PDB file of C-alpha atoms in Angstrom:
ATOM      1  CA  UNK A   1     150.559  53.596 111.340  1.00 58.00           C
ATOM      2  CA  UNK A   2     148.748  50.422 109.913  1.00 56.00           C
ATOM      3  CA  UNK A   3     150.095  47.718 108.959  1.00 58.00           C
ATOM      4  CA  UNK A   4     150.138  47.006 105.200  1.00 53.00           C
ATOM      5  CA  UNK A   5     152.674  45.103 103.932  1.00 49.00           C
ATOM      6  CA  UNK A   6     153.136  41.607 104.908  1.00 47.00           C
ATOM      7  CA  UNK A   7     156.397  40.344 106.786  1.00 49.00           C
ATOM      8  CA  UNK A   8     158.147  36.688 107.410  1.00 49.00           C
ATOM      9  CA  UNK A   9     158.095  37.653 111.204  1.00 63.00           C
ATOM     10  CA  UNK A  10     155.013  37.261 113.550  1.00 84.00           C
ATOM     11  CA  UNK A  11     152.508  39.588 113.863  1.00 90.00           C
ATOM     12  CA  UNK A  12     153.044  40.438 116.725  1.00 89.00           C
ATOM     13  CA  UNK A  13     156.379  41.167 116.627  1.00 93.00           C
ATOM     14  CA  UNK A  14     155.782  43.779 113.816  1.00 93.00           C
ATOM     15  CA  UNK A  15     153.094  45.037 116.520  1.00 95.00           C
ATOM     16  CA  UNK A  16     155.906  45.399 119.040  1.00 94.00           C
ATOM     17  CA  UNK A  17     158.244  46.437 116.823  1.00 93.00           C
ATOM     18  CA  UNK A  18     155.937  49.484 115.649  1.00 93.00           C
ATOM     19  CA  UNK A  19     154.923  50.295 119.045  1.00 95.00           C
ATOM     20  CA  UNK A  20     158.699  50.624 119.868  1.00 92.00           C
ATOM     21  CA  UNK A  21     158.984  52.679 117.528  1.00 91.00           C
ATOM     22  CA  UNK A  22     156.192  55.282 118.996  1.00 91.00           C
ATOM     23  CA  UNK A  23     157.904  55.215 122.517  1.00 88.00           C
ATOM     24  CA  UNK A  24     161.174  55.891 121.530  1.00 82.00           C
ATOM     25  CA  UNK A  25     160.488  58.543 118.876  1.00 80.00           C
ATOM     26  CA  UNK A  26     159.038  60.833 121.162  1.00 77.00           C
ATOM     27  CA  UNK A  27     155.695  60.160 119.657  1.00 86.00           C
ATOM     28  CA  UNK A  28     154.760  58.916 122.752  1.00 89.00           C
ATOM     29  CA  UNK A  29     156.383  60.521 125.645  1.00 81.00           C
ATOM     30  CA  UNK A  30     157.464  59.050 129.085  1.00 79.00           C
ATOM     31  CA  UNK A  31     154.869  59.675 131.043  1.00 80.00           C
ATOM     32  CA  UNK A  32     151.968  59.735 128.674  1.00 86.00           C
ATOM     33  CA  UNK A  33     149.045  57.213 128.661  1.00 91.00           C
ATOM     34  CA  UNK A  34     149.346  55.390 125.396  1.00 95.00           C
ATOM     35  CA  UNK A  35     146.004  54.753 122.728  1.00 95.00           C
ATOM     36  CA  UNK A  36     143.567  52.217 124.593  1.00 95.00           C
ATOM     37  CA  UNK A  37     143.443  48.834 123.027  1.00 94.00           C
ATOM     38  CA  UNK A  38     140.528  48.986 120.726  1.00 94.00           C
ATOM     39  CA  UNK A  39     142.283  52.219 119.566  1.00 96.00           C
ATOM     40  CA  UNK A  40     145.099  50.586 118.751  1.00 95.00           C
ATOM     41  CA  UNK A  41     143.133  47.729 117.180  1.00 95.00           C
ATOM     42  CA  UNK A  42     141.968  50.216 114.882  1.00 94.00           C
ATOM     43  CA  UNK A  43     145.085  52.105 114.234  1.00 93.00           C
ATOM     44  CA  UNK A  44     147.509  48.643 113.283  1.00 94.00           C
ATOM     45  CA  UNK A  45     144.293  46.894 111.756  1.00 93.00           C
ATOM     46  CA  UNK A  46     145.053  43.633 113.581  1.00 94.00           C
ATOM     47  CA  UNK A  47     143.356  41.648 116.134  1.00 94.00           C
ATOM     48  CA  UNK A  48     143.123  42.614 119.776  1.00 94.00           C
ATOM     49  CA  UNK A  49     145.201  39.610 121.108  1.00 94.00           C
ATOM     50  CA  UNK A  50     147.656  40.869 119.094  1.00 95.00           C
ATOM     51  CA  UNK A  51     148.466  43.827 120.583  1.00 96.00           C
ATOM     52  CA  UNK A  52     147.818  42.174 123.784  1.00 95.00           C
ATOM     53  CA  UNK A  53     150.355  40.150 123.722  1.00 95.00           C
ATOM     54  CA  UNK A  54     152.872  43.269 122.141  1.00 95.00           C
ATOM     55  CA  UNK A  55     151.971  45.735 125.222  1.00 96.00           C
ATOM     56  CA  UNK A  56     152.458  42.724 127.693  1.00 94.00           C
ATOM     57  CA  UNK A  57     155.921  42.342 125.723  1.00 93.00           C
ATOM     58  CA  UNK A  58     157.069  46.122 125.692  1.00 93.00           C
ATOM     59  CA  UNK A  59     155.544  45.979 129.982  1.00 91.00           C
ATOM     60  CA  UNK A  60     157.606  43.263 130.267  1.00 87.00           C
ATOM     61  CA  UNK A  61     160.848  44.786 128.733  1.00 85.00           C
ATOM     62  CA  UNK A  62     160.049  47.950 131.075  1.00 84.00           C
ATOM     63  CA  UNK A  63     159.142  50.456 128.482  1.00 88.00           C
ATOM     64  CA  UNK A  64     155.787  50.464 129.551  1.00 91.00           C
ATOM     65  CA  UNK A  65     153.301  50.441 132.719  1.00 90.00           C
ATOM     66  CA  UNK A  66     150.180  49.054 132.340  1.00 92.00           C
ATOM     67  CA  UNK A  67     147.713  50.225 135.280  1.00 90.00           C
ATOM     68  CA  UNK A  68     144.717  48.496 135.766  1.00 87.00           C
ATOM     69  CA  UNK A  69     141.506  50.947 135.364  1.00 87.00           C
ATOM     70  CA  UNK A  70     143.598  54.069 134.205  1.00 87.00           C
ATOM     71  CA  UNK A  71     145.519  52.485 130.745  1.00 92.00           C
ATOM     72  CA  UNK A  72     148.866  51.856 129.286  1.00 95.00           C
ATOM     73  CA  UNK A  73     151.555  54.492 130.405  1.00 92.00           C
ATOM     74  CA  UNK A  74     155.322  55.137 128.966  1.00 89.00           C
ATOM     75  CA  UNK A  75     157.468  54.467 131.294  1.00 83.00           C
ATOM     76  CA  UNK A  76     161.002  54.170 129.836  1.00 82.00           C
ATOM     77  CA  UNK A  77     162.366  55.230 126.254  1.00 81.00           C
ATOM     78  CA  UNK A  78     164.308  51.808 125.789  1.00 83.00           C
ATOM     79  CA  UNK A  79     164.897  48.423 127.141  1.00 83.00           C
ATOM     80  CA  UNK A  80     168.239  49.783 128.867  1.00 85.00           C
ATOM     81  CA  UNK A  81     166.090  52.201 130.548  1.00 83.00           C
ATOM     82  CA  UNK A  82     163.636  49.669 131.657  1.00 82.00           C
ATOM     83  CA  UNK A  83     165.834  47.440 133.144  1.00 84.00           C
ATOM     84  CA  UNK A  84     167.189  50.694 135.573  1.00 88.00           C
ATOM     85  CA  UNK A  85     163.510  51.316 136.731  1.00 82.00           C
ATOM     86  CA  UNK A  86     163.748  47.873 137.682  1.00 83.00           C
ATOM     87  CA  UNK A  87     166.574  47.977 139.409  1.00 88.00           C
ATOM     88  CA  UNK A  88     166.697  50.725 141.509  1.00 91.00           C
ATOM     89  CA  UNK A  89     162.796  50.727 141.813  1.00 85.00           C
ATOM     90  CA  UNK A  90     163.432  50.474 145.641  1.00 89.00           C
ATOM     91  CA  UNK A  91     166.931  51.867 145.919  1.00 92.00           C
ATOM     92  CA  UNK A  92     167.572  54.564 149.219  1.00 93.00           C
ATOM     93  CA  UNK A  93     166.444  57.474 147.699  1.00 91.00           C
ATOM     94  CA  UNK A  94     169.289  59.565 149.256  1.00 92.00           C
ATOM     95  CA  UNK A  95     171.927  57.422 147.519  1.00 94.00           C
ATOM     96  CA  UNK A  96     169.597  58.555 144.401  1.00 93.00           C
ATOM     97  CA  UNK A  97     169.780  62.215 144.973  1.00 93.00           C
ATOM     98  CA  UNK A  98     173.882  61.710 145.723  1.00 93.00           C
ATOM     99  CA  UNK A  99     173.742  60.155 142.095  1.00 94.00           C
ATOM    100  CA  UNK A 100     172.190  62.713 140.482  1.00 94.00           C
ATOM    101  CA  UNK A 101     174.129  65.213 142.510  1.00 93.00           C
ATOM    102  CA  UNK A 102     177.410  63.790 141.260  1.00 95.00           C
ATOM    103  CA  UNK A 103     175.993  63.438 137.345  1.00 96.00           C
ATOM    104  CA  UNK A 104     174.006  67.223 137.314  1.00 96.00           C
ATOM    105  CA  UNK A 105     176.631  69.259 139.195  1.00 97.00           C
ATOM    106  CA  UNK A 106     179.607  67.158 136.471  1.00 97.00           C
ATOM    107  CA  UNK A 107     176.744  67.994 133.629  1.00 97.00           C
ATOM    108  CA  UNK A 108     176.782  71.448 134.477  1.00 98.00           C
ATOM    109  CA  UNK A 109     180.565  72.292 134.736  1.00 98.00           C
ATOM    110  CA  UNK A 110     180.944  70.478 131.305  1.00 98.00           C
ATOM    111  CA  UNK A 111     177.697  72.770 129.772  1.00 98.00           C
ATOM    112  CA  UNK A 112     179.252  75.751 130.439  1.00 98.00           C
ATOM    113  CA  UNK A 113     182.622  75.334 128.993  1.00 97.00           C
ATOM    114  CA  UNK A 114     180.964  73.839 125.914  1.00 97.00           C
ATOM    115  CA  UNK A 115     177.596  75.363 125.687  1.00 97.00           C
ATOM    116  CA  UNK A 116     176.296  77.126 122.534  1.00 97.00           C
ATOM    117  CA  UNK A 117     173.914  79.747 121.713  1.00 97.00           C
ATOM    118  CA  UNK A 118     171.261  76.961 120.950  1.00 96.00           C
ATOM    119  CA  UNK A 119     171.820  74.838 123.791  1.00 95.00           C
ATOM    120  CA  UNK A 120     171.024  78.291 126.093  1.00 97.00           C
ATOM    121  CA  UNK A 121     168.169  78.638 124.055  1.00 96.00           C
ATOM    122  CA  UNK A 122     167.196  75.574 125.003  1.00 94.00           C
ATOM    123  CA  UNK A 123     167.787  75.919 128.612  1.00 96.00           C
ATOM    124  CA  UNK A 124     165.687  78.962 128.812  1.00 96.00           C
ATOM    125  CA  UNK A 125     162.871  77.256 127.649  1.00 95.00           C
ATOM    126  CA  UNK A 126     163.064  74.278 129.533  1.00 94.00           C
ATOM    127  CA  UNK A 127     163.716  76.677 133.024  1.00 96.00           C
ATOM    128  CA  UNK A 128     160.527  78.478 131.954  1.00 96.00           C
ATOM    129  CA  UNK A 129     158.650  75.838 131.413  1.00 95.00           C
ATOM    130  CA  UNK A 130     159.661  74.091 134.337  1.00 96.00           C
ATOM    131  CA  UNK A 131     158.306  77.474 136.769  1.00 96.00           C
ATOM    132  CA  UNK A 132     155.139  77.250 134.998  1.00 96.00           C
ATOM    133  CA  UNK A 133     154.502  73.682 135.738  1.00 95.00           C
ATOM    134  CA  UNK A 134     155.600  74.485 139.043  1.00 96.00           C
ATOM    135  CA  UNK A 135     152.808  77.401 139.354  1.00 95.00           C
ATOM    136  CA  UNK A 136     150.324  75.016 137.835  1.00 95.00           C
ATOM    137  CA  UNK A 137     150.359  73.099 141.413  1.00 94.00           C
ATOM    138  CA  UNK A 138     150.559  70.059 138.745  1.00 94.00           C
ATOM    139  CA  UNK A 139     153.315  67.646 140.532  1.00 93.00           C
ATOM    140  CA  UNK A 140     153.511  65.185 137.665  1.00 89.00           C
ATOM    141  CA  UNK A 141     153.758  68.129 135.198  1.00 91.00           C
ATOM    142  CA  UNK A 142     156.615  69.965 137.372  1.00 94.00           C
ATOM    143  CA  UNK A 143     158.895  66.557 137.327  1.00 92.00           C
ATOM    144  CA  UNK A 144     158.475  65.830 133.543  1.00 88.00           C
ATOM    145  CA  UNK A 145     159.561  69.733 133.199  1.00 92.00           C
ATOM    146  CA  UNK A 146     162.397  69.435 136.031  1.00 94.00           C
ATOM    147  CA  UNK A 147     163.544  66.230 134.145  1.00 92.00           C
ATOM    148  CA  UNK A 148     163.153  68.114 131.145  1.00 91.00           C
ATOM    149  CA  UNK A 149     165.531  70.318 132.044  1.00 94.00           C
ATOM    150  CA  UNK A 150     168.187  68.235 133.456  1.00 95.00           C
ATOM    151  CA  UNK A 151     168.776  66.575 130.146  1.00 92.00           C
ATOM    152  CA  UNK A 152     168.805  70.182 128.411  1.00 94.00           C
ATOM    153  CA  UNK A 153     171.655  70.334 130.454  1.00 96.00           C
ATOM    154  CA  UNK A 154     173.076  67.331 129.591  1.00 94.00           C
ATOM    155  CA  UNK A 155     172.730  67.721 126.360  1.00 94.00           C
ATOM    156  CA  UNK A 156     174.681  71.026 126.769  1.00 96.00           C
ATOM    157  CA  UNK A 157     177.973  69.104 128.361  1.00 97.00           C
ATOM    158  CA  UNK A 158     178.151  67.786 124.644  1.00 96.00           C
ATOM    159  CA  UNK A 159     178.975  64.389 126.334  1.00 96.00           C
ATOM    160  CA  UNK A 160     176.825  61.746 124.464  1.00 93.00           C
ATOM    161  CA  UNK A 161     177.493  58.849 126.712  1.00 93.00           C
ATOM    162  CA  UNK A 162     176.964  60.993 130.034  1.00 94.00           C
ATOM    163  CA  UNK A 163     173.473  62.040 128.478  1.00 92.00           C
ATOM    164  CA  UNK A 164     172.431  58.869 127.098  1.00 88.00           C
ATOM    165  CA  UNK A 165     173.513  57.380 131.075  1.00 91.00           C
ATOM    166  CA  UNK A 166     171.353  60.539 132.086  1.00 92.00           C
ATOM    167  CA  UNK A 167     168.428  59.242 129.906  1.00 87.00           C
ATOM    168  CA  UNK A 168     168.634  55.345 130.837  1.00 88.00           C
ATOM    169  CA  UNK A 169     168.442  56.631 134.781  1.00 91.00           C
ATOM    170  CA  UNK A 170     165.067  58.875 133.614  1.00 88.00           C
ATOM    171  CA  UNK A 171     162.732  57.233 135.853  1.00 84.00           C
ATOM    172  CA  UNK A 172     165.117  56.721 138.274  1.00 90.00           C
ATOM    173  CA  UNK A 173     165.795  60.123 138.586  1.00 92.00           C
ATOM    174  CA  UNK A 174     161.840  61.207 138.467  1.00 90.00           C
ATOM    175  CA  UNK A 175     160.958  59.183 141.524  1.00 90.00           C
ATOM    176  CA  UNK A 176     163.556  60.517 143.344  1.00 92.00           C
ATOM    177  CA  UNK A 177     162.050  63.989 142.611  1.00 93.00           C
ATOM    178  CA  UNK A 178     158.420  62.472 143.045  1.00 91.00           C
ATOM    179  CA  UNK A 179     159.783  61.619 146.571  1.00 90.00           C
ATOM    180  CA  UNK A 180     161.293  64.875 147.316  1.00 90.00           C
ATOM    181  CA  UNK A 181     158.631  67.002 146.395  1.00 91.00           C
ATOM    182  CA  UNK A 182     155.682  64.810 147.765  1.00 91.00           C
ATOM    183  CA  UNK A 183     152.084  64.600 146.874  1.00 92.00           C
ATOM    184  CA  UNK A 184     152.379  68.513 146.640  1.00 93.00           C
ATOM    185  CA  UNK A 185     153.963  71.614 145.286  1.00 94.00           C
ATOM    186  CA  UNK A 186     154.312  73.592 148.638  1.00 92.00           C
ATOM    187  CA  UNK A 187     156.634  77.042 148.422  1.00 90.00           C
ATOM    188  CA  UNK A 188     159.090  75.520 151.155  1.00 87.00           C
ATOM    189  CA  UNK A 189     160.114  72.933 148.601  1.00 87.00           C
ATOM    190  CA  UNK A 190     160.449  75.012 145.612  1.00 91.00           C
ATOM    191  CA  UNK A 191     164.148  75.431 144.336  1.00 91.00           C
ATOM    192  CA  UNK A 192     164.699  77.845 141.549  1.00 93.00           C
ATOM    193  CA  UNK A 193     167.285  76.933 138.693  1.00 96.00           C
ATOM    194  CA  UNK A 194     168.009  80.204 137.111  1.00 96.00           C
ATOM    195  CA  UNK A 195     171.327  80.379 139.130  1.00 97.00           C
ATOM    196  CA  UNK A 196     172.224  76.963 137.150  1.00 97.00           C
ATOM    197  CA  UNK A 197     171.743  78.444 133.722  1.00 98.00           C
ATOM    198  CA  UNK A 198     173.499  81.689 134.526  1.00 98.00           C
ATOM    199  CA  UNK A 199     176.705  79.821 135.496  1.00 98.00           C
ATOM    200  CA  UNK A 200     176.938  78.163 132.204  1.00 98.00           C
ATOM    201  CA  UNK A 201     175.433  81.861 130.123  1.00 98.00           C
ATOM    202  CA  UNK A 202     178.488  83.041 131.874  1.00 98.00           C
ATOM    203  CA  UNK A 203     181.203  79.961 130.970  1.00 98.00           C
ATOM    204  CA  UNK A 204     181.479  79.153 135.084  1.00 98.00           C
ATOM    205  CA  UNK A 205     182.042  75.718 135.348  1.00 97.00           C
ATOM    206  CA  UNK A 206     182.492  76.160 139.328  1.00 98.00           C
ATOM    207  CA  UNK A 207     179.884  78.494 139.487  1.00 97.00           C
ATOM    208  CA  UNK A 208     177.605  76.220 137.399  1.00 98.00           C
ATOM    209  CA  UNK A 209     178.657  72.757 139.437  1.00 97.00           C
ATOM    210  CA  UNK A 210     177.931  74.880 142.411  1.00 97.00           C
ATOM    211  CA  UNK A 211     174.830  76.018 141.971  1.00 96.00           C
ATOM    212  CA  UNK A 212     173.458  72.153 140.683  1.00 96.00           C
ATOM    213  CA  UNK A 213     174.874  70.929 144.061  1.00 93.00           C
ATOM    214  CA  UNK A 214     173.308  73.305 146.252  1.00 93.00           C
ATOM    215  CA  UNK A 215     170.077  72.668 143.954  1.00 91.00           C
ATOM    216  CA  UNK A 216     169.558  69.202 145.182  1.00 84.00           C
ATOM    217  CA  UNK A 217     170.667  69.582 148.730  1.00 76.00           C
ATOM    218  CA  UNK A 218     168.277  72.260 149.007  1.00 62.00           C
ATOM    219  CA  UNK A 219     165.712  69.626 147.890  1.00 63.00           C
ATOM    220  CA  UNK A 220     166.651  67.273 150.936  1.00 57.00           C
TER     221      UNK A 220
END
């Protein structure tokens, strides 16, 4: 990860441009706490202004939260994605949950017309993960896993633009579940998904729209 070979550009723009890099790799996930600043001192071999002034930058551009006394957190997986958390940062969250109604239950009818054996693969893990980190009591962990899952099904509508849309909206979306669940898992808010993936195992675009519908108004 350290920088060795010497550019025309500043520093610190190979700094940002390497810490980009991290986020949207997956390296660092949305969500997780990124190295502390001596840490990443060490790790690029440059000096601490440096990187400073690169993780104000990337803050700035949205793709990351910096909170005083806890650290650095990812926040968004590009610029694009930034800019929505921005935006909508204080939108009514019921027009939220009628947005992702309308792109979930539209993701779902197109999965299971055009879902394969590895995108139901996929699906089955994320659903199981998503229980566990529901049974965990772990809010945080159940919306990274209920996000998680959303885009599994996104990714099975086989609809790049829809899912990259899906993607920019990320935090968007994860308040809105923050808000609906609250500062607990309780069982009276718990709304299973199986019926979801079923629909598109079985190629029922109605079913499957359905079911992702009733998902989210259950949730409200």
């Amino acid at each position: 990860m350290a920088l060795t070979s010497p550019r025309r550009e500043p520093l610190a723009d190979q700094v940002i441009a390497q810490l980009r890099t991290q986020i949207t790799s997956g390296e660092w996930p949305v969500g997780s706490r990124i190295p502390t600043e001596v840490e990443l001192v060490e790790q690029l071999g440059v000096a601490r202004n440096t990187v400073r002034e690169a993780v104000r930058a990337l803050a700035h551009n949205g793709l990351l939260d910096i909170r005083q006394g806890s650290g650095t957190y990812v926040l968004a997986t590009s610029e694009l994605a930034g800019v929505m958390h921005r935006r909508f940062a204080h939108a009514d969250q019921s027009q939220v949950s009628e947005l992702r109604q309308a792109l979930e239950a539209f993701a779902a009818r197109l999965a299971a017309t055009r879902r394969t054996d590895g995108d139901l693969r996929l699906l089955d893990t994320a659903l199981a993960r998503r229980e566990e980190a529901w049974g965990s009591g772990d809010v945080e962990a159940f919306v990274q896993t209920d996000a998680a899952f959303h885009h599994a099904v996104m990714a099975a509508s086989h609809n790049e633009v829809l899912s990259a849309l899906y993607a920019d909206l990320g935090e968007v979306m994860r308040a809105e579940v923050r808000h609906t669940v609250g500062p607990e898992l309780t069982a009276d808010r718990y709304i299973g998904h199986d019926r979801i993936v079923t629909a598109i195992r079985d190629r029922d675009g109605d079913a499957a729209s359905a079911e992702s519908s009733a998902a989210l108004r259950g949730c409200n």
